[in-house]
Amino acid sequence: MTTPQDRGPVFDGVKIGRPATGALTDAGYRSITDLPERLDDLLTLHGVGPRAVRLLAAARLTEPG
């Protein structure tokens, strides 16, 4: 889980970069399970690019549960 104070390059264990992590945190997301089903919707957030979306999608697929 990512806390509001954690603005580093890692979001919930996935290294997506500092801008993407900041954008997701500012939008209220704290973990991969909080993200919308359609991850492409995140591309509208300034700082989140296609690479971050790909990495989050891969992490979602490998997430237990």
mmCIF file with all atom_site columns, N, CA and C in Angstrom:
data_model
loop_
_atom_site.group_PDB
_atom_site.id
_atom_site.type_symbol
_atom_site.label_atom_id
_atom_site.label_alt_id
_atom_site.label_comp_id
_atom_site.label_asym_id
_atom_site.label_entity_id
_atom_site.label_seq_id
_atom_site.pdbx_PDB_ins_code
_atom_site.Cartn_x
_atom_site.Cartn_y
_atom_site.Cartn_z
_atom_site.occupancy
_atom_site.B_iso_or_equiv
_atom_site.pdbx_formal_charge
_atom_site.auth_seq_id
_atom_site.auth_comp_id
_atom_site.auth_asym_id
_atom_site.auth_atom_id
_atom_site.pdbx_PDB_model_num
ATOM 1   N N  . MET A 1 1  ? 0.846   -1.183  0.000   1.00 0.00 ? 1  MET A N  1
ATOM 2   C CA . MET A 1 1  ? 0.000   0.000   0.000   1.00 0.00 ? 1  MET A CA 1
ATOM 3   C C  . MET A 1 1  ? 0.887   1.239   0.000   1.00 0.00 ? 1  MET A C  1
ATOM 4   N N  . THR A 1 2  ? 0.479   2.227   -0.734  1.00 0.00 ? 2  THR A N  1
ATOM 5   C CA . THR A 1 2  ? 1.217   3.480   -0.835  1.00 0.00 ? 2  THR A CA 1
ATOM 6   C C  . THR A 1 2  ? 0.544   4.530   0.038   1.00 0.00 ? 2  THR A C  1
ATOM 7   N N  . THR A 1 3  ? 1.333   5.208   0.851   1.00 0.00 ? 3  THR A N  1
ATOM 8   C CA . THR A 1 3  ? 0.786   6.248   1.720   1.00 0.00 ? 3  THR A CA 1
ATOM 9   C C  . THR A 1 3  ? 0.924   7.603   1.030   1.00 0.00 ? 3  THR A C  1
ATOM 10  N N  . PRO A 1 4  ? 0.108   8.576   1.439   1.00 0.00 ? 4  PRO A N  1
ATOM 11  C CA . PRO A 1 4  ? 0.198   9.907   0.822   1.00 0.00 ? 4  PRO A CA 1
ATOM 12  C C  . PRO A 1 4  ? 1.589   10.530  0.947   1.00 0.00 ? 4  PRO A C  1
ATOM 13  N N  . GLN A 1 5  ? 2.338   10.177  1.969   1.00 0.00 ? 5  GLN A N  1
ATOM 14  C CA . GLN A 1 5  ? 3.668   10.740  2.163   1.00 0.00 ? 5  GLN A CA 1
ATOM 15  C C  . GLN A 1 5  ? 4.701   10.074  1.256   1.00 0.00 ? 5  GLN A C  1
ATOM 16  N N  . ASP A 1 6  ? 4.401   8.876   0.750   1.00 0.00 ? 6  ASP A N  1
ATOM 17  C CA . ASP A 1 6  ? 5.340   8.127   -0.077  1.00 0.00 ? 6  ASP A CA 1
ATOM 18  C C  . ASP A 1 6  ? 5.204   8.564   -1.529  1.00 0.00 ? 6  ASP A C  1
ATOM 19  N N  . ARG A 1 7  ? 6.113   9.411   -1.986  1.00 0.00 ? 7  ARG A N  1
ATOM 20  C CA . ARG A 1 7  ? 6.059   9.933   -3.347  1.00 0.00 ? 7  ARG A CA 1
ATOM 21  C C  . ARG A 1 7  ? 7.196   9.370   -4.191  1.00 0.00 ? 7  ARG A C  1
ATOM 22  N N  . GLY A 1 8  ? 7.715   8.217   -3.795  1.00 0.00 ? 8  GLY A N  1
ATOM 23  C CA . GLY A 1 8  ? 8.817   7.603   -4.524  1.00 0.00 ? 8  GLY A CA 1
ATOM 24  C C  . GLY A 1 8  ? 8.351   6.934   -5.809  1.00 0.00 ? 8  GLY A C  1
ATOM 25  N N  . PRO A 1 9  ? 9.251   6.208   -6.474  1.00 0.00 ? 9  PRO A N  1
ATOM 26  C CA . PRO A 1 9  ? 8.939   5.605   -7.766  1.00 0.00 ? 9  PRO A CA 1
ATOM 27  C C  . PRO A 1 9  ? 8.142   4.312   -7.689  1.00 0.00 ? 9  PRO A C  1
ATOM 28  N N  . VAL A 1 10 ? 7.821   3.842   -6.476  1.00 0.00 ? 10 VAL A N  1
ATOM 29  C CA . VAL A 1 10 ? 7.146   2.556   -6.330  1.00 0.00 ? 10 VAL A CA 1
ATOM 30  C C  . VAL A 1 10 ? 5.718   2.750   -5.821  1.00 0.00 ? 10 VAL A C  1
ATOM 31  N N  . PHE A 1 11 ? 4.759   2.169   -6.548  1.00 0.00 ? 11 PHE A N  1
ATOM 32  C CA . PHE A 1 11 ? 3.358   2.213   -6.151  1.00 0.00 ? 11 PHE A CA 1
ATOM 33  C C  . PHE A 1 11 ? 2.918   0.802   -5.811  1.00 0.00 ? 11 PHE A C  1
ATOM 34  N N  . ASP A 1 12 ? 2.602   0.545   -4.564  1.00 0.00 ? 12 ASP A N  1
ATOM 35  C CA . ASP A 1 12 ? 2.120   -0.762  -4.104  1.00 0.00 ? 12 ASP A CA 1
ATOM 36  C C  . ASP A 1 12 ? 3.020   -1.897  -4.592  1.00 0.00 ? 12 ASP A C  1
ATOM 37  N N  . GLY A 1 13 ? 4.321   -1.677  -4.507  1.00 0.00 ? 13 GLY A N  1
ATOM 38  C CA . GLY A 1 13 ? 5.285   -2.709  -4.878  1.00 0.00 ? 13 GLY A CA 1
ATOM 39  C C  . GLY A 1 13 ? 5.665   -2.740  -6.348  1.00 0.00 ? 13 GLY A C  1
ATOM 40  N N  . VAL A 1 14 ? 5.096   -1.862  -7.162  1.00 0.00 ? 14 VAL A N  1
ATOM 41  C CA . VAL A 1 14 ? 5.370   -1.833  -8.597  1.00 0.00 ? 14 VAL A CA 1
ATOM 42  C C  . VAL A 1 14 ? 6.149   -0.562  -8.923  1.00 0.00 ? 14 VAL A C  1
ATOM 43  N N  . LYS A 1 15 ? 7.319   -0.715  -9.541  1.00 0.00 ? 15 LYS A N  1
ATOM 44  C CA . LYS A 1 15 ? 8.170   0.439   -9.858  1.00 0.00 ? 15 LYS A CA 1
ATOM 45  C C  . LYS A 1 15 ? 7.672   1.092   -11.145 1.00 0.00 ? 15 LYS A C  1
ATOM 46  N N  . ILE A 1 16 ? 6.808   2.098   -10.986 1.00 0.00 ? 16 ILE A N  1
ATOM 47  C CA . ILE A 1 16 ? 6.213   2.784   -12.135 1.00 0.00 ? 16 ILE A CA 1
ATOM 48  C C  . ILE A 1 16 ? 6.771   4.186   -12.336 1.00 0.00 ? 16 ILE A C  1
ATOM 49  N N  . GLY A 1 17 ? 7.585   4.664   -11.415 1.00 0.00 ? 17 GLY A N  1
ATOM 50  C CA . GLY A 1 17 ? 8.171   5.991   -11.531 1.00 0.00 ? 17 GLY A CA 1
ATOM 51  C C  . GLY A 1 17 ? 7.506   7.003   -10.607 1.00 0.00 ? 17 GLY A C  1
ATOM 52  N N  . ARG A 1 18 ? 8.278   7.982   -10.232 1.00 0.00 ? 18 ARG A N  1
ATOM 53  C CA . ARG A 1 18 ? 7.817   8.998   -9.277  1.00 0.00 ? 18 ARG A CA 1
ATOM 54  C C  . ARG A 1 18 ? 6.616   9.805   -9.795  1.00 0.00 ? 18 ARG A C  1
ATOM 55  N N  . PRO A 1 19 ? 6.613   10.268  -11.062 1.00 0.00 ? 19 PRO A N  1
ATOM 56  C CA . PRO A 1 19 ? 5.459   11.051  -11.530 1.00 0.00 ? 19 PRO A CA 1
ATOM 57  C C  . PRO A 1 19 ? 4.153   10.240  -11.510 1.00 0.00 ? 19 PRO A C  1
ATOM 58  N N  . ALA A 1 20 ? 4.226   8.992   -11.936 1.00 0.00 ? 20 ALA A N  1
ATOM 59  C CA . ALA A 1 20 ? 3.024   8.160   -11.963 1.00 0.00 ? 20 ALA A CA 1
ATOM 60  C C  . ALA A 1 20 ? 2.547   7.847   -10.548 1.00 0.00 ? 20 ALA A C  1
ATOM 61  N N  . THR A 1 21 ? 3.491   7.541   -9.670  1.00 0.00 ? 21 THR A N  1
ATOM 62  C CA . THR A 1 21 ? 3.111   7.263   -8.278  1.00 0.00 ? 21 THR A CA 1
ATOM 63  C C  . THR A 1 21 ? 2.448   8.488   -7.656  1.00 0.00 ? 21 THR A C  1
ATOM 64  N N  . GLY A 1 22 ? 3.023   9.664   -7.891  1.00 0.00 ? 22 GLY A N  1
ATOM 65  C CA . GLY A 1 22 ? 2.436   10.891  -7.363  1.00 0.00 ? 22 GLY A CA 1
ATOM 66  C C  . GLY A 1 22 ? 1.046   11.147  -7.912  1.00 0.00 ? 22 GLY A C  1
ATOM 67  N N  . ALA A 1 23 ? 0.873   10.919  -9.209  1.00 0.00 ? 23 ALA A N  1
ATOM 68  C CA . ALA A 1 23 ? -0.436  11.143  -9.825  1.00 0.00 ? 23 ALA A CA 1
ATOM 69  C C  . ALA A 1 23 ? -1.493  10.202  -9.250  1.00 0.00 ? 23 ALA A C  1
ATOM 70  N N  . LEU A 1 24 ? -1.131  8.943   -9.079  1.00 0.00 ? 24 LEU A N  1
ATOM 71  C CA . LEU A 1 24 ? -2.091  7.976   -8.525  1.00 0.00 ? 24 LEU A CA 1
ATOM 72  C C  . LEU A 1 24 ? -2.422  8.300   -7.071  1.00 0.00 ? 24 LEU A C  1
ATOM 73  N N  . THR A 1 25 ? -1.401  8.660   -6.316  1.00 0.00 ? 25 THR A N  1
ATOM 74  C CA . THR A 1 25 ? -1.609  9.020   -4.908  1.00 0.00 ? 25 THR A CA 1
ATOM 75  C C  . THR A 1 25 ? -2.495  10.253  -4.792  1.00 0.00 ? 25 THR A C  1
ATOM 76  N N  . ASP A 1 26 ? -2.224  11.273  -5.614  1.00 0.00 ? 26 ASP A N  1
ATOM 77  C CA . ASP A 1 26 ? -3.032  12.496  -5.592  1.00 0.00 ? 26 ASP A CA 1
ATOM 78  C C  . ASP A 1 26 ? -4.482  12.221  -5.992  1.00 0.00 ? 26 ASP A C  1
ATOM 79  N N  . ALA A 1 27 ? -4.692  11.217  -6.844  1.00 0.00 ? 27 ALA A N  1
ATOM 80  C CA . ALA A 1 27 ? -6.044  10.866  -7.286  1.00 0.00 ? 27 ALA A CA 1
ATOM 81  C C  . ALA A 1 27 ? -6.770  9.995   -6.260  1.00 0.00 ? 27 ALA A C  1
ATOM 82  N N  . GLY A 1 28 ? -6.085  9.636   -5.177  1.00 0.00 ? 28 GLY A N  1
ATOM 83  C CA . GLY A 1 28 ? -6.735  8.886   -4.107  1.00 0.00 ? 28 GLY A CA 1
ATOM 84  C C  . GLY A 1 28 ? -6.520  7.385   -4.136  1.00 0.00 ? 28 GLY A C  1
ATOM 85  N N  . TYR A 1 29 ? -5.701  6.913   -5.063  1.00 0.00 ? 29 TYR A N  1
ATOM 86  C CA . TYR A 1 29 ? -5.423  5.471   -5.134  1.00 0.00 ? 29 TYR A CA 1
ATOM 87  C C  . TYR A 1 29 ? -4.302  5.128   -4.165  1.00 0.00 ? 29 TYR A C  1
ATOM 88  N N  . ARG A 1 30 ? -4.466  4.045   -3.431  1.00 0.00 ? 30 ARG A N  1
ATOM 89  C CA . ARG A 1 30 ? -3.460  3.635   -2.449  1.00 0.00 ? 30 ARG A CA 1
ATOM 90  C C  . ARG A 1 30 ? -2.894  2.250   -2.731  1.00 0.00 ? 30 ARG A C  1
ATOM 91  N N  . SER A 1 31 ? -3.604  1.441   -3.519  1.00 0.00 ? 31 SER A N  1
ATOM 92  C CA . SER A 1 31 ? -3.133  0.097   -3.835  1.00 0.00 ? 31 SER A CA 1
ATOM 93  C C  . SER A 1 31 ? -3.665  -0.314  -5.207  1.00 0.00 ? 31 SER A C  1
ATOM 94  N N  . ILE A 1 32 ? -3.124  -1.391  -5.731  1.00 0.00 ? 32 ILE A N  1
ATOM 95  C CA . ILE A 1 32 ? -3.544  -1.878  -7.043  1.00 0.00 ? 32 ILE A CA 1
ATOM 96  C C  . ILE A 1 32 ? -5.030  -2.221  -7.042  1.00 0.00 ? 32 ILE A C  1
ATOM 97  N N  . THR A 1 33 ? -5.529  -2.714  -5.930  1.00 0.00 ? 33 THR A N  1
ATOM 98  C CA . THR A 1 33 ? -6.946  -3.077  -5.866  1.00 0.00 ? 33 THR A CA 1
ATOM 99  C C  . THR A 1 33 ? -7.858  -1.858  -5.910  1.00 0.00 ? 33 THR A C  1
ATOM 100 N N  . ASP A 1 34 ? -7.333  -0.673  -5.606  1.00 0.00 ? 34 ASP A N  1
ATOM 101 C CA . ASP A 1 34 ? -8.122  0.571   -5.677  1.00 0.00 ? 34 ASP A CA 1
ATOM 102 C C  . ASP A 1 34 ? -8.285  1.085   -7.100  1.00 0.00 ? 34 ASP A C  1
ATOM 103 N N  . LEU A 1 35 ? -7.433  0.639   -8.004  1.00 0.00 ? 35 LEU A N  1
ATOM 104 C CA . LEU A 1 35 ? -7.416  1.164   -9.370  1.00 0.00 ? 35 LEU A CA 1
ATOM 105 C C  . LEU A 1 35 ? -8.667  0.747   -10.138 1.00 0.00 ? 35 LEU A C  1
ATOM 106 N N  . PRO A 1 36 ? -9.057  1.545   -11.133 1.00 0.00 ? 36 PRO A N  1
ATOM 107 C CA . PRO A 1 36 ? -10.240 1.193   -11.920 1.00 0.00 ? 36 PRO A CA 1
ATOM 108 C C  . PRO A 1 36 ? -10.001 -0.073  -12.741 1.00 0.00 ? 36 PRO A C  1
ATOM 109 N N  . GLU A 1 37 ? -11.082 -0.746  -13.086 1.00 0.00 ? 37 GLU A N  1
ATOM 110 C CA . GLU A 1 37 ? -10.961 -1.977  -13.867 1.00 0.00 ? 37 GLU A CA 1
ATOM 111 C C  . GLU A 1 37 ? -10.263 -1.707  -15.200 1.00 0.00 ? 37 GLU A C  1
ATOM 112 N N  . ARG A 1 38 ? -10.640 -0.605  -15.844 1.00 0.00 ? 38 ARG A N  1
ATOM 113 C CA . ARG A 1 38 ? -10.002 -0.212  -17.111 1.00 0.00 ? 38 ARG A CA 1
ATOM 114 C C  . ARG A 1 38 ? -8.806  0.681   -16.787 1.00 0.00 ? 38 ARG A C  1
ATOM 115 N N  . LEU A 1 39 ? -7.638  0.090   -16.746 1.00 0.00 ? 39 LEU A N  1
ATOM 116 C CA . LEU A 1 39 ? -6.445  0.848   -16.384 1.00 0.00 ? 39 LEU A CA 1
ATOM 117 C C  . LEU A 1 39 ? -6.119  1.945   -17.392 1.00 0.00 ? 39 LEU A C  1
ATOM 118 N N  . ASP A 1 40 ? -6.571  1.806   -18.633 1.00 0.00 ? 40 ASP A N  1
ATOM 119 C CA . ASP A 1 40 ? -6.340  2.854   -19.628 1.00 0.00 ? 40 ASP A CA 1
ATOM 120 C C  . ASP A 1 40 ? -6.967  4.181   -19.205 1.00 0.00 ? 40 ASP A C  1
ATOM 121 N N  . ASP A 1 41 ? -7.967  4.133   -18.342 1.00 0.00 ? 41 ASP A N  1
ATOM 122 C CA . ASP A 1 41 ? -8.574  5.364   -17.837 1.00 0.00 ? 41 ASP A CA 1
ATOM 123 C C  . ASP A 1 41 ? -7.566  6.208   -17.053 1.00 0.00 ? 41 ASP A C  1
ATOM 124 N N  . LEU A 1 42 ? -6.528  5.569   -16.546 1.00 0.00 ? 42 LEU A N  1
ATOM 125 C CA . LEU A 1 42 ? -5.511  6.288   -15.774 1.00 0.00 ? 42 LEU A CA 1
ATOM 126 C C  . LEU A 1 42 ? -4.642  7.182   -16.648 1.00 0.00 ? 42 LEU A C  1
ATOM 127 N N  . LEU A 1 43 ? -4.652  6.945   -17.948 1.00 0.00 ? 43 LEU A N  1
ATOM 128 C CA . LEU A 1 43 ? -3.829  7.743   -18.858 1.00 0.00 ? 43 LEU A CA 1
ATOM 129 C C  . LEU A 1 43 ? -4.234  9.212   -18.877 1.00 0.00 ? 43 LEU A C  1
ATOM 130 N N  . THR A 1 44 ? -5.415  9.522   -18.381 1.00 0.00 ? 44 THR A N  1
ATOM 131 C CA . THR A 1 44 ? -5.852  10.918  -18.315 1.00 0.00 ? 44 THR A CA 1
ATOM 132 C C  . THR A 1 44 ? -5.154  11.679  -17.183 1.00 0.00 ? 44 THR A C  1
ATOM 133 N N  . LEU A 1 45 ? -4.537  10.954  -16.251 1.00 0.00 ? 45 LEU A N  1
ATOM 134 C CA . LEU A 1 45 ? -3.829  11.597  -15.142 1.00 0.00 ? 45 LEU A CA 1
ATOM 135 C C  . LEU A 1 45 ? -2.456  12.058  -15.612 1.00 0.00 ? 45 LEU A C  1
ATOM 136 N N  . HIS A 1 46 ? -2.132  13.311  -15.352 1.00 0.00 ? 46 HIS A N  1
ATOM 137 C CA . HIS A 1 46 ? -0.821  13.846  -15.717 1.00 0.00 ? 46 HIS A CA 1
ATOM 138 C C  . HIS A 1 46 ? 0.247   13.101  -14.924 1.00 0.00 ? 46 HIS A C  1
ATOM 139 N N  . GLY A 1 47 ? 1.179   12.461  -15.626 1.00 0.00 ? 47 GLY A N  1
ATOM 140 C CA . GLY A 1 47 ? 2.249   11.707  -14.973 1.00 0.00 ? 47 GLY A CA 1
ATOM 141 C C  . GLY A 1 47 ? 2.124   10.219  -15.188 1.00 0.00 ? 47 GLY A C  1
ATOM 142 N N  . VAL A 1 48 ? 0.945   9.752   -15.566 1.00 0.00 ? 48 VAL A N  1
ATOM 143 C CA . VAL A 1 48 ? 0.742   8.321   -15.807 1.00 0.00 ? 48 VAL A CA 1
ATOM 144 C C  . VAL A 1 48 ? 0.786   8.085   -17.312 1.00 0.00 ? 48 VAL A C  1
ATOM 145 N N  . GLY A 1 49 ? 1.733   7.262   -17.730 1.00 0.00 ? 49 GLY A N  1
ATOM 146 C CA . GLY A 1 49 ? 1.874   6.966   -19.148 1.00 0.00 ? 49 GLY A CA 1
ATOM 147 C C  . GLY A 1 49 ? 1.626   5.502   -19.454 1.00 0.00 ? 49 GLY A C  1
ATOM 148 N N  . PRO A 1 50 ? 1.766   5.133   -20.724 1.00 0.00 ? 50 PRO A N  1
ATOM 149 C CA . PRO A 1 50 ? 1.518   3.754   -21.147 1.00 0.00 ? 50 PRO A CA 1
ATOM 150 C C  . PRO A 1 50 ? 2.389   2.724   -20.417 1.00 0.00 ? 50 PRO A C  1
ATOM 151 N N  . ARG A 1 51 ? 3.634   3.083   -20.134 1.00 0.00 ? 51 ARG A N  1
ATOM 152 C CA . ARG A 1 51 ? 4.516   2.145   -19.435 1.00 0.00 ? 51 ARG A CA 1
ATOM 153 C C  . ARG A 1 51 ? 3.987   1.835   -18.028 1.00 0.00 ? 51 ARG A C  1
ATOM 154 N N  . ALA A 1 52 ? 3.579   2.853   -17.307 1.00 0.00 ? 52 ALA A N  1
ATOM 155 C CA . ALA A 1 52 ? 3.037   2.642   -15.966 1.00 0.00 ? 52 ALA A CA 1
ATOM 156 C C  . ALA A 1 52 ? 1.784   1.774   -16.024 1.00 0.00 ? 52 ALA A C  1
ATOM 157 N N  . VAL A 1 53 ? 0.934   2.028   -16.998 1.00 0.00 ? 53 VAL A N  1
ATOM 158 C CA . VAL A 1 53 ? -0.294  1.237   -17.136 1.00 0.00 ? 53 VAL A CA 1
ATOM 159 C C  . VAL A 1 53 ? 0.049   -0.223  -17.434 1.00 0.00 ? 53 VAL A C  1
ATOM 160 N N  . ARG A 1 54 ? 1.023   -0.464  -18.303 1.00 0.00 ? 54 ARG A N  1
ATOM 161 C CA . ARG A 1 54 ? 1.439   -1.848  -18.611 1.00 0.00 ? 54 ARG A CA 1
ATOM 162 C C  . ARG A 1 54 ? 1.967   -2.550  -17.369 1.00 0.00 ? 54 ARG A C  1
ATOM 163 N N  . LEU A 1 55 ? 2.802   -1.857  -16.604 1.00 0.00 ? 55 LEU A N  1
ATOM 164 C CA . LEU A 1 55 ? 3.364   -2.461  -15.398 1.00 0.00 ? 55 LEU A CA 1
ATOM 165 C C  . LEU A 1 55 ? 2.280   -2.756  -14.365 1.00 0.00 ? 55 LEU A C  1
ATOM 166 N N  . LEU A 1 56 ? 1.335   -1.851  -14.214 1.00 0.00 ? 56 LEU A N  1
ATOM 167 C CA . LEU A 1 56 ? 0.236   -2.076  -13.266 1.00 0.00 ? 56 LEU A CA 1
ATOM 168 C C  . LEU A 1 56 ? -0.650  -3.237  -13.723 1.00 0.00 ? 56 LEU A C  1
ATOM 169 N N  . ALA A 1 57 ? -0.883  -3.343  -15.023 1.00 0.00 ? 57 ALA A N  1
ATOM 170 C CA . ALA A 1 57 ? -1.701  -4.442  -15.554 1.00 0.00 ? 57 ALA A CA 1
ATOM 171 C C  . ALA A 1 57 ? -1.008  -5.769  -15.295 1.00 0.00 ? 57 ALA A C  1
ATOM 172 N N  . ALA A 1 58 ? 0.296   -5.827  -15.511 1.00 0.00 ? 58 ALA A N  1
ATOM 173 C CA . ALA A 1 58 ? 1.052   -7.063  -15.263 1.00 0.00 ? 58 ALA A CA 1
ATOM 174 C C  . ALA A 1 58 ? 1.019   -7.424  -13.779 1.00 0.00 ? 58 ALA A C  1
ATOM 175 N N  . ALA A 1 59 ? 1.152   -6.415  -12.926 1.00 0.00 ? 59 ALA A N  1
ATOM 176 C CA . ALA A 1 59 ? 1.120   -6.664  -11.482 1.00 0.00 ? 59 ALA A CA 1
ATOM 177 C C  . ALA A 1 59 ? -0.261  -7.148  -11.055 1.00 0.00 ? 59 ALA A C  1
ATOM 178 N N  . ARG A 1 60 ? -1.283  -6.616  -11.658 1.00 0.00 ? 60 ARG A N  1
ATOM 179 C CA . ARG A 1 60 ? -2.654  -7.033  -11.329 1.00 0.00 ? 60 ARG A CA 1
ATOM 180 C C  . ARG A 1 60 ? -2.860  -8.517  -11.685 1.00 0.00 ? 60 ARG A C  1
ATOM 181 N N  . LEU A 1 61 ? -2.292  -8.938  -12.794 1.00 0.00 ? 61 LEU A N  1
ATOM 182 C CA . LEU A 1 61 ? -2.432  -10.333 -13.215 1.00 0.00 ? 61 LEU A CA 1
ATOM 183 C C  . LEU A 1 61 ? -1.715  -11.292 -12.281 1.00 0.00 ? 61 LEU A C  1
ATOM 184 N N  . THR A 1 62 ? -0.614  -10.863 -11.682 1.00 0.00 ? 62 THR A N  1
ATOM 185 C CA . THR A 1 62 ? 0.161   -11.737 -10.802 1.00 0.00 ? 62 THR A CA 1
ATOM 186 C C  . THR A 1 62 ? -0.254  -11.606 -9.337  1.00 0.00 ? 62 THR A C  1
ATOM 187 N N  . GLU A 1 63 ? -1.183  -10.703 -9.063  1.00 0.00 ? 63 GLU A N  1
ATOM 188 C CA . GLU A 1 63 ? -1.632  -10.485 -7.688  1.00 0.00 ? 63 GLU A CA 1
ATOM 189 C C  . GLU A 1 63 ? -2.399  -11.704 -7.177  1.00 0.00 ? 63 GLU A C  1
ATOM 190 N N  . PRO A 1 64 ? -2.064  -12.192 -5.988  1.00 0.00 ? 64 PRO A N  1
ATOM 191 C CA . PRO A 1 64 ? -2.798  -13.350 -5.443  1.00 0.00 ? 64 PRO A CA 1
ATOM 192 C C  . PRO A 1 64 ? -4.245  -12.987 -5.113  1.00 0.00 ? 64 PRO A C  1
ATOM 193 N N  . GLY A 1 65 ? -5.097  -13.975 -5.252  1.00 0.00 ? 65 GLY A N  1
ATOM 194 C CA . GLY A 1 65 ? -6.499  -13.733 -4.889  1.00 0.00 ? 65 GLY A CA 1
ATOM 195 C C  . GLY A 1 65 ? -7.338  -13.922 -6.043  1.00 0.00 ? 65 GLY A C  1
#
